[in-house]
CSV table of C-alpha atoms in Angstrom, one decimal:
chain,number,residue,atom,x,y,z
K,4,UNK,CA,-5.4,-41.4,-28.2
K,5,UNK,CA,-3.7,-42.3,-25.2
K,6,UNK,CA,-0.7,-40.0,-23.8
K,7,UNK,CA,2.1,-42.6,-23.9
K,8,UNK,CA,1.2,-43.5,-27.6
K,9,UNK,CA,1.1,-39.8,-28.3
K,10,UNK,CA,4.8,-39.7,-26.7
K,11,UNK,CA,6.1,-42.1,-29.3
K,12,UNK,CA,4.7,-40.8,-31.8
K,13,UNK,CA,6.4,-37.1,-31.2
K,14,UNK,CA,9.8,-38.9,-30.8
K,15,UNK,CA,9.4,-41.0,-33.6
K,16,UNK,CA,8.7,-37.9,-35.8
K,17,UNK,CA,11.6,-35.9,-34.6
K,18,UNK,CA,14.1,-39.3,-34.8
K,19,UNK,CA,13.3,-39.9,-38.4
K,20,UNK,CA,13.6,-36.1,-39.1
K,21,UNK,CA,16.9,-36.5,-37.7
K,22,UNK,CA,18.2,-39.4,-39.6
K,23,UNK,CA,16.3,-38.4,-42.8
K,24,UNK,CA,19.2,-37.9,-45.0
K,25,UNK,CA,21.4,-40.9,-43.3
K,26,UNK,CA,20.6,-43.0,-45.9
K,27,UNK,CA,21.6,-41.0,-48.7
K,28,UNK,CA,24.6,-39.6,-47.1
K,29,UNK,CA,25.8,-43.6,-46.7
K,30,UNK,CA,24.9,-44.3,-50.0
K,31,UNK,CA,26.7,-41.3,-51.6
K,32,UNK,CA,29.7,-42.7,-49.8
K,33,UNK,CA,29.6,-46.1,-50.1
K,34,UNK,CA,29.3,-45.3,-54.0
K,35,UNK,CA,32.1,-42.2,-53.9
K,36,UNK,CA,29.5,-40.6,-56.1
K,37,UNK,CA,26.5,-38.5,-56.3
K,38,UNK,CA,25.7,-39.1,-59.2
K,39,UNK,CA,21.7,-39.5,-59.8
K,40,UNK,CA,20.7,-37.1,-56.3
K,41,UNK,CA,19.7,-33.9,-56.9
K,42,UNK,CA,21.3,-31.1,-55.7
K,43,UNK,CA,19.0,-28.7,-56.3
K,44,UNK,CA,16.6,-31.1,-54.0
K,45,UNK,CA,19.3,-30.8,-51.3
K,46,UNK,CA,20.3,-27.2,-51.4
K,47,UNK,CA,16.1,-26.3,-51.2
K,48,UNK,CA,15.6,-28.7,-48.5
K,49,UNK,CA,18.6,-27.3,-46.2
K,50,UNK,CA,17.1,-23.7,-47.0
K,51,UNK,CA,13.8,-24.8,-46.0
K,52,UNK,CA,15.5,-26.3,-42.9
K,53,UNK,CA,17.2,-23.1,-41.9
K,54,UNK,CA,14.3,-21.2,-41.8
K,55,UNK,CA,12.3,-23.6,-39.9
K,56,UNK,CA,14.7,-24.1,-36.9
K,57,UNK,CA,14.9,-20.2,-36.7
K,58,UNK,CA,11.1,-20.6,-36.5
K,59,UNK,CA,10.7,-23.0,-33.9
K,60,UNK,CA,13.5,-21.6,-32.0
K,61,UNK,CA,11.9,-18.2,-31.9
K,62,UNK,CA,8.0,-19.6,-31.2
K,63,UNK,CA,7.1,-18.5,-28.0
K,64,UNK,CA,6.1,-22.3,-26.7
K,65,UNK,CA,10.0,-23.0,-27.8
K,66,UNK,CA,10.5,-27.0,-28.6
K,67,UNK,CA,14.1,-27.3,-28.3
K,68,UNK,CA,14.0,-31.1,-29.6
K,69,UNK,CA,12.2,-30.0,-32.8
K,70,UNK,CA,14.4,-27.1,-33.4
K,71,UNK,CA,17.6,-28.8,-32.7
K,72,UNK,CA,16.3,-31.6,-34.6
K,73,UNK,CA,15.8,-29.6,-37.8
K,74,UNK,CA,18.8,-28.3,-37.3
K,75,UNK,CA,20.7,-31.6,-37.6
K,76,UNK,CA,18.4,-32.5,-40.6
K,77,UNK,CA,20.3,-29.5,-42.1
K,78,UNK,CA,23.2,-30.1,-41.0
K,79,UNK,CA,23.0,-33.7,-42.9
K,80,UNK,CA,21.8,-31.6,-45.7
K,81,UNK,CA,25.0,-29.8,-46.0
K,82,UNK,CA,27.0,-33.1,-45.6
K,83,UNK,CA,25.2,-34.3,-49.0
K,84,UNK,CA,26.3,-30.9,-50.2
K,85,UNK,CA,29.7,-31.6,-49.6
K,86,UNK,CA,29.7,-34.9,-50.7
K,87,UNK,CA,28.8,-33.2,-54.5
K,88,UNK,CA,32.3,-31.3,-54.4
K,89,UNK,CA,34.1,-34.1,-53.0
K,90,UNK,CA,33.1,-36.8,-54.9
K,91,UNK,CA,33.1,-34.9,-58.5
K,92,UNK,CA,34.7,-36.9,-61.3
K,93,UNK,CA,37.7,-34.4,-61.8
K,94,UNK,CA,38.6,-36.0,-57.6
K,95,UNK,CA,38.6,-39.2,-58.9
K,96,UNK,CA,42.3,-39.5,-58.0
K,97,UNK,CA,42.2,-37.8,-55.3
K,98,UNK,CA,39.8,-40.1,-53.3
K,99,UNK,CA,41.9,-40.5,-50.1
K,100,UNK,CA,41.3,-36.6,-49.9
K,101,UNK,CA,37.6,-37.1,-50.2
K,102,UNK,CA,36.8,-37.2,-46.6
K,103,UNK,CA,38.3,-34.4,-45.2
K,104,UNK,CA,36.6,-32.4,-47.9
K,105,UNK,CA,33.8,-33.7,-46.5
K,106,UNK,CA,34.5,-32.5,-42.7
K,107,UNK,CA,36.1,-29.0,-43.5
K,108,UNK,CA,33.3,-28.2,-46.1
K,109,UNK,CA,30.5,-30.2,-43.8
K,110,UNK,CA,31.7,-27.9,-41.1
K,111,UNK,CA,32.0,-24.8,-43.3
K,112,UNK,CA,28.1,-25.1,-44.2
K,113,UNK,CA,27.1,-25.8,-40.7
K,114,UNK,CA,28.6,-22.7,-39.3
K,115,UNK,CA,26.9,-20.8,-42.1
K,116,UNK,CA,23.3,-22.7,-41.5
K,117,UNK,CA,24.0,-21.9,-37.5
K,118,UNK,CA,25.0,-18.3,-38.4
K,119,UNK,CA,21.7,-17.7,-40.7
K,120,UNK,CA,19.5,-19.2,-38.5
K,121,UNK,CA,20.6,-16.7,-35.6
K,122,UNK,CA,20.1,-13.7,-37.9
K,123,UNK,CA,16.5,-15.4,-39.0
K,124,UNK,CA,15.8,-16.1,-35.2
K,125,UNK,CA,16.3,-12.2,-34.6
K,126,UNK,CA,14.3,-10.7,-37.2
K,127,UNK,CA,11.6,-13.2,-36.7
K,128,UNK,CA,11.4,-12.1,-32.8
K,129,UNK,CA,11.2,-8.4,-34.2
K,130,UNK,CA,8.7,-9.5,-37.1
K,131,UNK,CA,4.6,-9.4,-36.9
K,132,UNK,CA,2.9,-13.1,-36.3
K,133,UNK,CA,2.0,-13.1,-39.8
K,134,UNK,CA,4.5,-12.5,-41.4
K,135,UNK,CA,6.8,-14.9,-39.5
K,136,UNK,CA,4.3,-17.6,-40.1
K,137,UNK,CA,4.8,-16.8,-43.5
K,138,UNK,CA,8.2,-16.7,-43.7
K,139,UNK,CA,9.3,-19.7,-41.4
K,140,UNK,CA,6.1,-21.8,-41.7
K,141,UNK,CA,4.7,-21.2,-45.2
K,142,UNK,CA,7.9,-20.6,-47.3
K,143,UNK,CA,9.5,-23.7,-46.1
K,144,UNK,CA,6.6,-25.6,-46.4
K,145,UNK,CA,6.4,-25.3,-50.1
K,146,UNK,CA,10.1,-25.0,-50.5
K,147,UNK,CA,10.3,-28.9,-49.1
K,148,UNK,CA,7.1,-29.7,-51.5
K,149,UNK,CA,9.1,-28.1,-54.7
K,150,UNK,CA,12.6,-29.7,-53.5
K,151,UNK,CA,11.1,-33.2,-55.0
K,152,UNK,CA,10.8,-32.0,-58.7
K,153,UNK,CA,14.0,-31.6,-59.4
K,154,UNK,CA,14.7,-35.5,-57.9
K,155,UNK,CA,11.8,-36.3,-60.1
K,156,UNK,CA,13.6,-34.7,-63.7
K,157,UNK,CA,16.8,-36.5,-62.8
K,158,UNK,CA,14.6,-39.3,-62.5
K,159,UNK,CA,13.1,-38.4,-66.1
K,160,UNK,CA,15.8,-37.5,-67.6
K,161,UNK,CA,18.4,-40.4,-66.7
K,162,UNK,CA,15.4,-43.0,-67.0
K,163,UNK,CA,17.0,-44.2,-63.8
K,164,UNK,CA,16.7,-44.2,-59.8
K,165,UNK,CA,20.2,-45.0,-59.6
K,166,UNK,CA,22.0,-42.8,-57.1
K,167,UNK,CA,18.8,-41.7,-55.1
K,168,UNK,CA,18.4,-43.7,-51.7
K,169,UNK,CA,14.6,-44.4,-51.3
K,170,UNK,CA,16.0,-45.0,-47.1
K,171,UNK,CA,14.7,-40.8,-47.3
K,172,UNK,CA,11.5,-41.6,-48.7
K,173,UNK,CA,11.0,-44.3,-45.8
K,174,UNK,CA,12.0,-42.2,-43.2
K,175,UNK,CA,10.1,-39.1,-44.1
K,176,UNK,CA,7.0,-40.8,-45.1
K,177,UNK,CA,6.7,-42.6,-41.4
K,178,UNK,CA,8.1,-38.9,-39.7
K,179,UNK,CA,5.4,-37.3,-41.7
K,180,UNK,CA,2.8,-39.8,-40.8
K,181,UNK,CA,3.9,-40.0,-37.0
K,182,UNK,CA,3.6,-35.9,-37.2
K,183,UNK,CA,0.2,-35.9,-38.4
K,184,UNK,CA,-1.0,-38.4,-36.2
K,185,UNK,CA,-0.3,-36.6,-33.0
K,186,UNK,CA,-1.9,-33.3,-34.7
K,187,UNK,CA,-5.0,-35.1,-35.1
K,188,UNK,CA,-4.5,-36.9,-31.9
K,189,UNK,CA,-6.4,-34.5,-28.9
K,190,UNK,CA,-9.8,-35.4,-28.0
K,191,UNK,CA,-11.1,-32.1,-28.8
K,192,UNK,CA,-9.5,-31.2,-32.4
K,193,UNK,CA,-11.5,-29.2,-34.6
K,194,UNK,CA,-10.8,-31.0,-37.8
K,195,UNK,CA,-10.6,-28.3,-39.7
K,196,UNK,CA,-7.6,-26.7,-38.1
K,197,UNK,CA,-5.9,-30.1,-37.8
K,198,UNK,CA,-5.9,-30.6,-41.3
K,199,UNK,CA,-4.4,-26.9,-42.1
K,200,UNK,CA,-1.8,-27.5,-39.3
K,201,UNK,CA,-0.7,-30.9,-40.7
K,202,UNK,CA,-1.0,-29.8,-44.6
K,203,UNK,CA,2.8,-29.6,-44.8
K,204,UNK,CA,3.0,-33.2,-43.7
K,205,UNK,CA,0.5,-34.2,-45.6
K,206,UNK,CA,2.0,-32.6,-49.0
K,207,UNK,CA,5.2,-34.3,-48.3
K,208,UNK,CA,3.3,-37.6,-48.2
K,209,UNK,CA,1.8,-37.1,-51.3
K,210,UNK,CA,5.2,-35.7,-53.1
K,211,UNK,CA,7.2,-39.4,-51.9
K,212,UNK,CA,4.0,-41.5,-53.4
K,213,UNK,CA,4.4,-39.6,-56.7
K,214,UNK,CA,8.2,-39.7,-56.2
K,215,UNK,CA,7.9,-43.7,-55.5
K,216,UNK,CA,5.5,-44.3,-58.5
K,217,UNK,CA,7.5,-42.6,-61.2
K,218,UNK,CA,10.7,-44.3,-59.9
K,219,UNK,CA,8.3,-47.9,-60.1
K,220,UNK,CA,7.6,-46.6,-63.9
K,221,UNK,CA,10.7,-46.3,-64.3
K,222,UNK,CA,12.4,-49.2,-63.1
K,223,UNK,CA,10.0,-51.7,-64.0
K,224,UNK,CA,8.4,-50.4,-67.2
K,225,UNK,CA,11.2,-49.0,-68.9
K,226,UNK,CA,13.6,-51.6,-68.2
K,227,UNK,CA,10.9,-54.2,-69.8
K,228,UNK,CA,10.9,-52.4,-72.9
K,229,UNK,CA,14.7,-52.6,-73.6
K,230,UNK,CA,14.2,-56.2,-73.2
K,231,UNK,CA,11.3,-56.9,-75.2
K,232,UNK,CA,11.2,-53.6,-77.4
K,233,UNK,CA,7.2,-55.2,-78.7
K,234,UNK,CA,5.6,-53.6,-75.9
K,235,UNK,CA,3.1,-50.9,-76.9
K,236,UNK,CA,2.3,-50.3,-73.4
K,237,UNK,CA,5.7,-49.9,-72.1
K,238,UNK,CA,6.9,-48.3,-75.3
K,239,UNK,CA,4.2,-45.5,-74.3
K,240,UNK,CA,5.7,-45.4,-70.8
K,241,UNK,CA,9.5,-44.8,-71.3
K,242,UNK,CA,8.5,-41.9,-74.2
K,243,UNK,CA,6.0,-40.0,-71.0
K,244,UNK,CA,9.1,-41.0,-68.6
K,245,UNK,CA,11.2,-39.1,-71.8
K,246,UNK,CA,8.8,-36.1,-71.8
């Protein structure tokens, strides 16, 4: 694969990493509600963030781009975070409030995430290699895999994907893929390693396509059988969507 495509490939990963929570953060205040986002996806996905910069930060090869990058991604996080406290129902009234809610607790959070991360940077400097893969690789790795249940039960459990902007999904599943590509991308990759290096990537991939088709079950399916209510087919669909 040629350098220069290689290039664009890295920024484009780190740019939509970046941006990721954009979407949502614009929906959420377009809307003045976050109703229909998890928060338990948002609070595991700014954990999993905090450990990661403090991982890349403290690599010896340092990549300040992808650290600071990560960093922003949790930053955004806690800006969704805030978003939950400012737009509550009991604020209702108070909506001309809402956005400096959103600064001083926005701010609040990324103090905290900047403050952690420095603590996680020293003890991962003073940890073994294995266990600081473990902890900054590993952990967040499956703590950004389990972040999506929790969007997919208040998928479930509303029967809705009101709320949730798919903008995330787009963004993460071409970061993800641009990420894997340039993994795979030397001339002299041992395939094996590739594929453990970009396994993260990969199992976000596959968490958005199961994300995307029980939102299409969902939206289609379920909204066909309260208009028809004949359906066996659909009726089936809306009672797993129920389960």
């Amino acid at each position: 694969m040629p350098e220069w495509l290689v290039l664009i490939l890295s920024i484009t990963g780190i740019v939509c990493f970046m941006m990721m929570m954009v979407p949502q953060i614009f929906k959420n205040w377009r809307s003045q509600s976050t109703d229909g986002m998890s928060l338990a996806l948002i609070i595991t996905w700014h954990v999993a963030a905090v450990l990661t910069t403090a991982y890349f930060a403290a690599a010896p090869n340092i990549s300040v781009l992808v650290a600071l990058s990560i960093f922003v991604f949790a930053g955004c996080c806690g800006v969704c975070e805030s978003q939950v406290l400012a737009y509550r129902p009991s604020r209702k009234h108070e909506k001309n409030n809402s956005c400096c809610v959103v600064l001083g607790v926005s701010t609040l959070l990324l103090a905290v995430s900047a403050a952690v991360a420095c603590a996680l940077f020293a003890a991962f400097r003073a940890m073994p290699a294995d266990a600081t893969y473990v902890v900054g690789n590993v952990l967040p790795s499956i703590l950004l895999g389990a972040g999506f249940l929790p969007q997919m039960y208040e998928f479930i459990s509303r029967r809705s994907v009101q709320g949730y902007s798919f903008g995330v999904t787009v963004f993460d599943l071409v970061g993800c893929s641009a990420n894997t590509a340039v993994i795979f991308a030397p001339a002299g990759v041992v395939a094996q390693e590739a594929l453990k290096e970009s396994a993260p990537f990969l199992a976000i991939i596959a968490m958005h396509i199961v994300l995307l088709a029980l939102a299409v079950l969902i939206k289609c399916c379920c909204s066909a059988g309260g208009e028809t209510g004949s359906s066996k087919t659909v009726e089936v669909a809306c009672v797993v969507a129920e389960c």
